[in-house]
mmCIF file of C-alpha atoms in Angstrom:
data_model
loop_
_atom_site.group_PDB
_atom_site.id
_atom_site.type_symbol
_atom_site.label_atom_id
_atom_site.label_comp_id
_atom_site.label_asym_id
_atom_site.label_seq_id
_atom_site.Cartn_x
_atom_site.Cartn_y
_atom_site.Cartn_z
ATOM 1 C CA MET A 1 -79.806 -86.183 -203.054
ATOM 2 C CA THR A 2 -78.650 -88.478 -200.236
ATOM 3 C CA ILE A 3 -79.151 -87.880 -196.534
ATOM 4 C CA ALA A 4 -76.113 -88.083 -194.258
ATOM 5 C CA PRO A 5 -76.280 -90.955 -191.710
ATOM 6 C CA GLY A 6 -76.105 -88.517 -188.800
ATOM 7 C CA LYS A 7 -78.973 -86.417 -190.089
ATOM 8 C CA LYS A 8 -80.978 -89.554 -190.866
ATOM 9 C CA LYS A 9 -80.607 -90.725 -187.280
ATOM 10 C CA GLN A 10 -81.645 -87.322 -185.955
ATOM 11 C CA LYS A 11 -84.729 -87.287 -188.173
ATOM 12 C CA ILE A 12 -85.759 -90.775 -187.063
ATOM 13 C CA ASP A 13 -85.270 -89.967 -183.387
ATOM 14 C CA ARG A 14 -87.267 -86.789 -183.843
ATOM 15 C CA LEU A 15 -90.018 -88.722 -185.621
ATOM 16 C CA ALA A 16 -90.244 -91.240 -182.771
ATOM 17 C CA GLU A 17 -90.323 -88.415 -180.256
ATOM 18 C CA LEU A 18 -93.169 -86.696 -182.054
ATOM 19 C CA ALA A 19 -95.052 -89.958 -182.330
ATOM 20 C CA ALA A 20 -94.998 -90.263 -178.555
ATOM 21 C CA ARG A 21 -96.750 -86.899 -178.233
ATOM 22 C CA ASP A 22 -100.447 -86.783 -178.622
ATOM 23 C CA ASP A 23 -101.818 -83.291 -178.284
ATOM 24 C CA GLU A 24 -101.319 -79.931 -179.949
ATOM 25 C CA ARG A 25 -99.494 -78.421 -176.982
ATOM 26 C CA GLY A 26 -96.723 -81.041 -177.146
ATOM 27 C CA VAL A 27 -97.523 -82.623 -173.775
ATOM 28 C CA SER A 28 -96.112 -86.135 -173.634
ATOM 29 C CA LEU A 29 -98.018 -89.214 -172.536
ATOM 30 C CA TRP A 30 -96.193 -89.392 -169.205
ATOM 31 C CA GLN A 31 -96.634 -85.680 -168.464
ATOM 32 C CA GLU A 32 -100.366 -85.847 -168.975
ATOM 33 C CA ALA A 33 -100.578 -89.104 -167.005
ATOM 34 C CA PHE A 34 -98.773 -87.454 -164.086
ATOM 35 C CA ARG A 35 -101.209 -84.538 -164.194
ATOM 36 C CA ARG A 36 -104.137 -86.910 -164.020
ATOM 37 C CA LEU A 37 -102.566 -88.897 -161.190
ATOM 38 C CA ARG A 38 -102.203 -85.750 -159.088
ATOM 39 C CA ARG A 39 -105.959 -85.182 -159.355
ATOM 40 C CA ASN A 40 -106.947 -88.810 -158.694
ATOM 41 C CA PRO A 41 -107.930 -89.514 -155.032
ATOM 42 C CA ALA A 42 -107.150 -93.235 -155.427
ATOM 43 C CA ALA A 43 -103.630 -92.421 -156.631
ATOM 44 C CA ILE A 44 -103.078 -90.039 -153.714
ATOM 45 C CA ILE A 45 -104.270 -92.582 -151.145
ATOM 46 C CA GLY A 46 -102.248 -95.387 -152.740
ATOM 47 C CA THR A 47 -99.114 -93.236 -152.864
ATOM 48 C CA ALA A 48 -99.541 -92.232 -149.211
ATOM 49 C CA ILE A 49 -99.902 -95.869 -148.119
ATOM 50 C CA LEU A 50 -96.847 -96.918 -150.114
ATOM 51 C CA ALA A 51 -94.799 -93.981 -148.851
ATOM 52 C CA VAL A 52 -95.506 -95.003 -145.247
ATOM 53 C CA PHE A 53 -94.753 -98.650 -146.073
ATOM 54 C CA VAL A 54 -91.421 -97.857 -147.742
ATOM 55 C CA ILE A 55 -90.343 -95.487 -144.946
ATOM 56 C CA VAL A 56 -91.189 -98.089 -142.310
ATOM 57 C CA ALA A 57 -89.362 -100.819 -144.257
ATOM 58 C CA VAL A 58 -86.233 -98.731 -144.780
ATOM 59 C CA VAL A 59 -85.972 -96.736 -141.554
ATOM 60 C CA GLY A 60 -88.099 -98.748 -139.113
ATOM 61 C CA PRO A 61 -85.608 -101.533 -138.294
ATOM 62 C CA PHE A 62 -83.168 -98.913 -136.980
ATOM 63 C CA LEU A 63 -85.780 -97.349 -134.676
ATOM 64 C CA VAL A 64 -87.557 -100.352 -133.144
ATOM 65 C CA PRO A 65 -87.461 -100.391 -129.332
ATOM 66 C CA TYR A 66 -86.508 -104.085 -129.043
ATOM 67 C CA SER A 67 -84.686 -106.714 -131.038
ATOM 68 C CA PRO A 68 -87.182 -108.811 -133.023
ATOM 69 C CA SER A 69 -85.455 -112.004 -131.849
ATOM 70 C CA ASP A 70 -85.183 -111.114 -128.132
ATOM 71 C CA THR A 71 -87.443 -113.400 -126.075
ATOM 72 C CA ILE A 72 -88.192 -110.773 -123.443
ATOM 73 C CA GLY A 73 -91.435 -112.308 -122.226
ATOM 74 C CA ILE A 74 -89.890 -115.714 -121.526
ATOM 75 C CA ARG A 75 -86.911 -114.159 -119.778
ATOM 76 C CA GLU A 76 -89.212 -112.139 -117.528
ATOM 77 C CA GLY A 77 -91.498 -115.101 -116.899
ATOM 78 C CA LEU A 78 -94.556 -113.528 -118.546
ATOM 79 C CA ILE A 79 -95.171 -116.294 -121.101
ATOM 80 C CA ARG A 80 -96.866 -119.323 -119.564
ATOM 81 C CA PRO A 81 -98.993 -122.141 -121.016
ATOM 82 C CA GLY A 82 -102.221 -120.552 -122.176
ATOM 83 C CA VAL A 83 -101.050 -117.023 -121.324
ATOM 84 C CA ILE A 84 -99.602 -114.495 -123.790
ATOM 85 C CA PRO A 85 -99.687 -110.926 -122.400
ATOM 86 C CA GLY A 86 -101.272 -108.209 -124.496
ATOM 87 C CA ALA A 87 -100.299 -104.599 -125.047
ATOM 88 C CA ASP A 88 -98.866 -102.440 -122.288
ATOM 89 C CA GLY A 89 -97.005 -99.155 -122.029
ATOM 90 C CA ASP A 90 -93.671 -100.612 -123.143
ATOM 91 C CA HIS A 91 -94.929 -103.172 -125.663
ATOM 92 C CA TRP A 92 -97.568 -101.488 -127.817
ATOM 93 C CA LEU A 93 -98.809 -104.684 -129.470
ATOM 94 C CA GLY A 94 -97.852 -107.092 -126.709
ATOM 95 C CA TYR A 95 -95.730 -110.235 -127.092
ATOM 96 C CA ASP A 96 -95.813 -113.157 -129.481
ATOM 97 C CA HIS A 97 -95.865 -116.818 -128.380
ATOM 98 C CA GLN A 98 -92.093 -116.789 -127.779
ATOM 99 C CA GLY A 99 -92.127 -113.588 -125.744
ATOM 100 C CA ARG A 100 -90.784 -111.347 -128.509
ATOM 101 C CA ASP A 101 -92.042 -107.798 -128.960
ATOM 102 C CA GLU A 102 -94.804 -107.965 -131.600
ATOM 103 C CA PHE A 103 -94.520 -104.313 -132.634
ATOM 104 C CA SER A 104 -90.778 -104.613 -133.338
ATOM 105 C CA ARG A 105 -91.310 -107.802 -135.350
ATOM 106 C CA LEU A 106 -94.094 -106.199 -137.378
ATOM 107 C CA ILE A 107 -91.896 -103.205 -138.252
ATOM 108 C CA VAL A 108 -88.839 -105.288 -139.153
ATOM 109 C CA GLY A 109 -91.033 -107.691 -141.113
ATOM 110 C CA ALA A 110 -92.002 -104.840 -143.444
ATOM 111 C CA ARG A 111 -88.464 -104.854 -144.870
ATOM 112 C CA GLN A 112 -88.591 -108.584 -145.615
ATOM 113 C CA THR A 113 -92.007 -108.214 -147.227
ATOM 114 C CA LEU A 114 -90.841 -105.296 -149.377
ATOM 115 C CA LEU A 115 -87.707 -107.213 -150.367
ATOM 116 C CA VAL A 116 -89.696 -110.266 -151.436
ATOM 117 C CA GLY A 117 -92.249 -108.205 -153.378
ATOM 118 C CA VAL A 118 -89.715 -106.047 -155.227
ATOM 119 C CA VAL A 119 -87.215 -108.815 -156.053
ATOM 120 C CA SER A 120 -89.876 -111.280 -157.224
ATOM 121 C CA THR A 121 -91.501 -108.597 -159.387
ATOM 122 C CA LEU A 122 -88.131 -107.674 -160.901
ATOM 123 C CA ILE A 123 -87.472 -111.345 -161.690
ATOM 124 C CA GLY A 124 -90.816 -111.688 -163.431
ATOM 125 C CA LEU A 125 -90.399 -108.363 -165.221
ATOM 126 C CA ALA A 126 -86.886 -109.129 -166.479
ATOM 127 C CA VAL A 127 -87.627 -112.637 -167.750
ATOM 128 C CA GLY A 128 -91.098 -111.769 -169.034
ATOM 129 C CA ALA A 129 -89.876 -108.624 -170.809
ATOM 130 C CA LEU A 130 -87.084 -110.614 -172.462
ATOM 131 C CA ILE A 131 -89.447 -113.287 -173.757
ATOM 132 C CA GLY A 132 -92.199 -110.826 -174.663
ATOM 133 C CA GLY A 133 -89.771 -108.403 -176.292
ATOM 134 C CA VAL A 134 -88.249 -111.093 -178.496
ATOM 135 C CA ALA A 135 -91.681 -112.469 -179.387
ATOM 136 C CA GLY A 136 -93.134 -109.020 -180.089
ATOM 137 C CA ALA A 137 -90.207 -107.961 -182.256
ATOM 138 C CA ALA A 138 -90.289 -111.272 -184.121
ATOM 139 C CA ALA A 139 -94.044 -111.130 -184.730
ATOM 140 C CA GLY A 140 -94.179 -107.453 -185.650
ATOM 141 C CA LEU A 141 -90.963 -107.011 -187.594
ATOM 142 C CA GLY A 142 -89.514 -110.456 -188.236
ATOM 143 C CA GLY A 143 -91.546 -111.692 -191.212
ATOM 144 C CA ARG A 144 -92.374 -115.369 -191.683
ATOM 145 C CA TRP A 145 -89.513 -116.752 -189.588
ATOM 146 C CA GLY A 146 -90.227 -114.207 -186.901
ATOM 147 C CA ARG A 147 -93.828 -115.341 -186.668
ATOM 148 C CA ARG A 148 -92.638 -118.925 -186.195
ATOM 149 C CA LEU A 149 -90.351 -117.882 -183.347
ATOM 150 C CA ASP A 150 -93.203 -115.905 -181.814
ATOM 151 C CA SER A 151 -95.455 -118.948 -182.024
ATOM 152 C CA ILE A 152 -92.897 -121.156 -180.249
ATOM 153 C CA LEU A 153 -92.340 -118.657 -177.429
ATOM 154 C CA MET A 154 -96.045 -118.033 -176.926
ATOM 155 C CA ARG A 155 -96.840 -121.741 -176.704
ATOM 156 C CA PHE A 156 -94.359 -121.948 -173.849
ATOM 157 C CA ILE A 157 -96.052 -118.988 -172.158
ATOM 158 C CA ASP A 158 -99.475 -120.590 -172.710
ATOM 159 C CA MET A 159 -98.262 -123.710 -170.917
ATOM 160 C CA MET A 160 -97.321 -121.587 -167.904
ATOM 161 C CA LEU A 161 -100.675 -119.799 -167.988
ATOM 162 C CA ALA A 162 -102.546 -123.103 -168.096
ATOM 163 C CA MET A 163 -101.474 -123.880 -164.511
ATOM 164 C CA PRO A 164 -103.048 -121.894 -161.645
ATOM 165 C CA SER A 165 -100.547 -119.342 -160.392
ATOM 166 C CA LEU A 166 -100.570 -120.370 -156.734
ATOM 167 C CA LEU A 167 -100.258 -124.058 -157.629
ATOM 168 C CA LEU A 168 -97.292 -123.264 -159.887
ATOM 169 C CA ALA A 169 -95.645 -121.194 -157.154
ATOM 170 C CA VAL A 170 -96.168 -123.938 -154.560
ATOM 171 C CA SER A 171 -94.725 -126.545 -156.949
ATOM 172 C CA ILE A 172 -91.600 -124.470 -157.589
ATOM 173 C CA ALA A 173 -91.132 -123.656 -153.904
ATOM 174 C CA ALA A 174 -91.568 -127.302 -152.889
ATOM 175 C CA LEU A 175 -89.048 -128.360 -155.530
ATOM 176 C CA LEU A 176 -86.392 -125.837 -154.461
ATOM 177 C CA GLY A 177 -86.880 -126.144 -150.697
ATOM 178 C CA ALA A 178 -88.104 -123.706 -148.073
ATOM 179 C CA SER A 179 -86.204 -120.395 -148.028
ATOM 180 C CA LEU A 180 -86.738 -116.700 -148.668
ATOM 181 C CA THR A 181 -84.888 -116.984 -151.998
ATOM 182 C CA THR A 182 -87.198 -119.805 -153.031
ATOM 183 C CA VAL A 183 -90.256 -117.617 -152.388
ATOM 184 C CA MET A 184 -88.787 -114.821 -154.540
ATOM 185 C CA ILE A 185 -88.052 -117.194 -157.423
ATOM 186 C CA ALA A 186 -91.423 -118.940 -157.221
ATOM 187 C CA VAL A 187 -93.449 -115.725 -157.150
ATOM 188 C CA GLY A 188 -91.259 -114.195 -159.874
ATOM 189 C CA VAL A 189 -91.734 -117.155 -162.218
ATOM 190 C CA VAL A 190 -95.512 -116.977 -161.773
ATOM 191 C CA SER A 191 -95.573 -113.378 -163.045
ATOM 192 C CA VAL A 192 -93.440 -114.062 -166.152
ATOM 193 C CA PRO A 193 -96.350 -114.944 -168.504
ATOM 194 C CA VAL A 194 -98.257 -111.747 -167.658
ATOM 195 C CA PHE A 195 -95.333 -109.459 -168.516
ATOM 196 C CA ALA A 196 -94.422 -111.492 -171.611
ATOM 197 C CA ARG A 197 -97.872 -111.385 -173.199
ATOM 198 C CA LEU A 198 -98.426 -107.753 -172.260
ATOM 199 C CA LEU A 199 -95.173 -106.501 -173.797
ATOM 200 C CA ARG A 200 -95.632 -108.696 -176.861
ATOM 201 C CA GLY A 201 -99.111 -107.330 -177.545
ATOM 202 C CA SER A 202 -97.993 -103.751 -177.008
ATOM 203 C CA MET A 203 -95.020 -104.182 -179.349
ATOM 204 C CA ILE A 204 -97.141 -105.760 -182.089
ATOM 205 C CA SER A 205 -99.509 -102.795 -181.854
ATOM 206 C CA GLN A 206 -96.605 -100.320 -182.041
ATOM 207 C CA ALA A 207 -95.058 -102.198 -184.983
ATOM 208 C CA ASN A 208 -97.934 -100.965 -187.181
ATOM 209 C CA SER A 209 -97.368 -97.300 -186.275
ATOM 210 C CA ASP A 210 -96.426 -94.627 -188.783
ATOM 211 C CA TYR A 211 -93.024 -93.942 -187.243
ATOM 212 C CA VAL A 212 -92.025 -97.586 -187.732
ATOM 213 C CA LEU A 213 -93.049 -97.427 -191.381
ATOM 214 C CA ALA A 214 -91.098 -94.193 -191.810
ATOM 215 C CA ALA A 215 -87.989 -95.617 -190.166
ATOM 216 C CA THR A 216 -88.206 -98.755 -192.301
ATOM 217 C CA SER A 217 -88.523 -96.702 -195.483
ATOM 218 C CA LEU A 218 -85.378 -94.778 -194.503
ATOM 219 C CA GLY A 219 -83.426 -98.007 -194.330
ATOM 220 C CA VAL A 220 -83.035 -98.351 -190.569
ATOM 221 C CA ARG A 221 -82.372 -101.939 -189.539
ATOM 222 C CA LYS A 222 -85.269 -103.683 -187.832
ATOM 223 C CA PRO A 223 -83.371 -104.656 -184.649
ATOM 224 C CA LYS A 224 -82.537 -100.974 -184.136
ATOM 225 C CA ILE A 225 -86.159 -99.972 -184.720
ATOM 226 C CA ALA A 226 -87.318 -102.561 -182.174
ATOM 227 C CA LEU A 227 -84.813 -101.614 -179.474
ATOM 228 C CA THR A 228 -84.732 -97.823 -179.780
ATOM 229 C CA HIS A 229 -88.306 -97.003 -180.786
ATOM 230 C CA VAL A 230 -90.805 -99.859 -180.449
ATOM 231 C CA VAL A 231 -89.738 -101.110 -177.002
ATOM 232 C CA PRO A 232 -89.637 -97.675 -175.286
ATOM 233 C CA ASN A 233 -93.083 -96.809 -176.662
ATOM 234 C CA SER A 234 -94.462 -100.167 -175.481
ATOM 235 C CA LEU A 235 -93.389 -100.011 -171.846
ATOM 236 C CA ALA A 236 -96.237 -97.942 -170.381
ATOM 237 C CA PRO A 237 -98.667 -100.857 -169.806
ATOM 238 C CA VAL A 238 -95.806 -103.027 -168.535
ATOM 239 C CA ILE A 239 -94.869 -100.463 -165.884
ATOM 240 C CA VAL A 240 -98.493 -100.243 -164.774
ATOM 241 C CA GLN A 241 -98.666 -104.036 -164.553
ATOM 242 C CA ALA A 242 -95.480 -104.100 -162.469
ATOM 243 C CA THR A 243 -97.187 -101.912 -159.863
ATOM 244 C CA LEU A 244 -100.188 -104.236 -159.754
ATOM 245 C CA THR A 245 -97.938 -107.305 -159.678
ATOM 246 C CA LEU A 246 -96.221 -105.980 -156.549
ATOM 247 C CA ALA A 247 -99.529 -106.281 -154.700
ATOM 248 C CA THR A 248 -100.039 -109.824 -155.982
ATOM 249 C CA ALA A 249 -96.437 -110.747 -155.181
ATOM 250 C CA ILE A 250 -96.800 -109.667 -151.553
ATOM 251 C CA ILE A 251 -99.981 -111.732 -151.151
ATOM 252 C CA GLU A 252 -98.547 -114.813 -152.879
ATOM 253 C CA ALA A 253 -95.300 -114.586 -150.895
ATOM 254 C CA ALA A 254 -97.322 -114.428 -147.691
ATOM 255 C CA ALA A 255 -99.332 -117.454 -148.853
ATOM 256 C CA LEU A 256 -96.169 -119.480 -149.488
ATOM 257 C CA SER A 257 -94.756 -118.493 -146.095
ATOM 258 C CA PHE A 258 -98.105 -119.377 -144.513
ATOM 259 C CA LEU A 259 -97.827 -122.857 -146.053
ATOM 260 C CA GLY A 260 -94.370 -123.323 -144.558
ATOM 261 C CA LEU A 261 -92.392 -122.764 -147.758
ATOM 262 C CA GLY A 262 -90.841 -119.451 -146.708
ATOM 263 C CA ASN A 263 -87.870 -118.682 -144.510
ATOM 264 C CA PRO A 264 -87.573 -121.515 -141.929
ATOM 265 C CA ASP A 265 -85.766 -119.209 -139.487
ATOM 266 C CA SER A 266 -88.584 -117.760 -137.381
ATOM 267 C CA SER A 267 -86.184 -115.309 -135.707
ATOM 268 C CA VAL A 268 -86.249 -113.304 -138.973
ATOM 269 C CA PRO A 269 -89.732 -111.734 -138.987
ATOM 270 C CA GLU A 270 -91.831 -111.848 -142.139
ATOM 271 C CA TRP A 271 -95.538 -111.103 -142.212
ATOM 272 C CA GLY A 272 -96.557 -114.390 -143.823
ATOM 273 C CA VAL A 273 -94.558 -116.431 -141.295
ATOM 274 C CA MET A 274 -95.963 -114.369 -138.413
ATOM 275 C CA LEU A 275 -99.484 -115.047 -139.679
ATOM 276 C CA ALA A 276 -98.802 -118.778 -139.925
ATOM 277 C CA GLU A 277 -97.321 -118.993 -136.405
ATOM 278 C CA ALA A 278 -100.308 -117.141 -134.950
ATOM 279 C CA GLN A 279 -102.826 -119.811 -136.036
ATOM 280 C CA GLN A 280 -102.095 -121.950 -132.977
ATOM 281 C CA TYR A 281 -102.907 -119.094 -130.609
ATOM 282 C CA LEU A 282 -106.089 -117.623 -132.090
ATOM 283 C CA ASP A 283 -108.093 -118.515 -128.989
ATOM 284 C CA ILE A 284 -105.507 -116.859 -126.703
ATOM 285 C CA ARG A 285 -104.223 -113.867 -128.673
ATOM 286 C CA PRO A 286 -106.120 -113.329 -131.967
ATOM 287 C CA GLY A 287 -104.239 -110.068 -132.406
ATOM 288 C CA LEU A 288 -101.112 -112.036 -133.347
ATOM 289 C CA ALA A 289 -102.911 -112.969 -136.584
ATOM 290 C CA VAL A 290 -104.765 -109.682 -137.038
ATOM 291 C CA TYR A 291 -101.702 -107.407 -137.046
ATOM 292 C CA PRO A 292 -99.726 -109.057 -139.894
ATOM 293 C CA ALA A 293 -102.928 -109.752 -141.842
ATOM 294 C CA LEU A 294 -103.910 -106.078 -141.736
ATOM 295 C CA ALA A 295 -100.381 -105.063 -142.739
ATOM 296 C CA ILE A 296 -100.510 -107.358 -145.795
ATOM 297 C CA ILE A 297 -103.993 -106.171 -146.794
ATOM 298 C CA VAL A 298 -103.234 -102.448 -146.460
ATOM 299 C CA THR A 299 -99.928 -102.704 -148.336
ATOM 300 C CA ALA A 300 -101.484 -104.694 -151.177
ATOM 301 C CA LEU A 301 -104.337 -102.163 -151.287
ATOM 302 C CA GLY A 302 -101.840 -99.310 -151.686
ATOM 303 C CA PHE A 303 -100.141 -100.953 -154.667
ATOM 304 C CA THR A 304 -103.509 -101.819 -156.212
ATOM 305 C CA LEU A 305 -104.910 -98.292 -155.879
ATOM 306 C CA LEU A 306 -101.809 -96.745 -157.419
ATOM 307 C CA GLY A 307 -101.669 -99.331 -160.201
ATOM 308 C CA GLU A 308 -105.314 -98.898 -161.153
ATOM 309 C CA ALA A 309 -104.917 -95.117 -161.121
ATOM 310 C CA MET A 310 -101.886 -95.403 -163.405
ATOM 311 C CA ARG A 311 -103.821 -97.678 -165.737
ATOM 312 C CA GLU A 312 -106.604 -95.098 -166.030
ATOM 313 C CA ALA A 313 -104.146 -92.231 -166.479
ATOM 314 C CA LEU A 314 -102.342 -94.022 -169.328
ATOM 315 C CA ASP A 315 -105.480 -95.355 -171.052
ATOM 316 C CA PRO A 316 -105.825 -93.449 -174.362
ATOM 317 C CA LYS A 317 -109.587 -94.011 -174.369
ATOM 318 C CA LEU A 318 -109.929 -91.989 -171.171
ATOM 319 C CA ARG A 319 -107.662 -89.141 -172.223
ATOM 320 C CA LYS A 320 -108.930 -85.874 -173.592
#
C-alpha cells in the first residue's frame, strides 16, 4: 500500500510539529519560553529599557526642542574659551563645545545608535546563518562530501575567530574608510563567526533527531528536510544570540566611532562620536562624556538582560 505524496507531506509536517512540542499538554517551546519570560524580573527590566530606547529612537527626533546641528550657544555668545554653559531651564543638559543643545543631540543620536546596532546585527546574522546553515546541513545530512564542505567552511570561520573581534573590526573599518556604513559592515563581519558556529552546532544536533530519521525513511529529500524542518527547529539559540549581539554591536560601534572610524560628519549626532568629542573638555564639562556613556551602558544592559533571560527560558535543562 503506497502513501499519496500529499498525505506523506502532511504526515511529515505533523511529525515535525509534534517533535517541537515537549510536554503532555501540547505547549510549544516558544509558548513556554514566553510564560517564563513574563515571570522573569530581568526580562521585564530589559524589555522596559529597550521599549524606552526604541520609542526615543523612533519618535524622539520629531519632538526635540532644538535642531541637533544648530549652534545656539555660539550664536548667543555663550561659548567662550574655557567656558561651556551647563543645564538651564531651556537646555536641560546644557550645550556641547559647539553650542549645540546636548539633550537634542542625545535624543537624535539614539536613532543612529539603534540603526547601527540593528543593521550590523542583521548583516552578521544573514551571513553567519548562511555559512552555518550550509555547514550544518552538510555535516549532518551530507555524508562524506558534506563533511568535507563543512570542514572547509569551519576552517574559514576559525580563521576569523583567531583574530580579536575589536582588532578585526578596526582593521576592516580602517580599510574601508571612516563612515557610518563602514561601522555597520565592520561590526557585522565580526559577529559572523558566532552565528555560523551556533547554527551549525544546533543543526548537527537536530540532524540526529527522530523526526529527521522518520522523514528520511519516508523518502523525503535531504535539502527539503534541512530547509523545512532542521533549520526552523535550530533557530532558537540563534535568535537569543542575536539579542545579545545587539548589545555587543552597540558597544563596538561606539568604540569604532570613539577611535575616529565612524561618521566624520559631527553634525549628525551618534553616541560614540559624542563621547569622543567630549574627551577634550572633561575638565570643563565632564557631563558631555557622562551623558552618552550612560546611554550606551543602559541600552547595552537592556539587550543583555533580555538576551540572558531568553537564554534561560529556552534552555531545556532549566525547563520543567
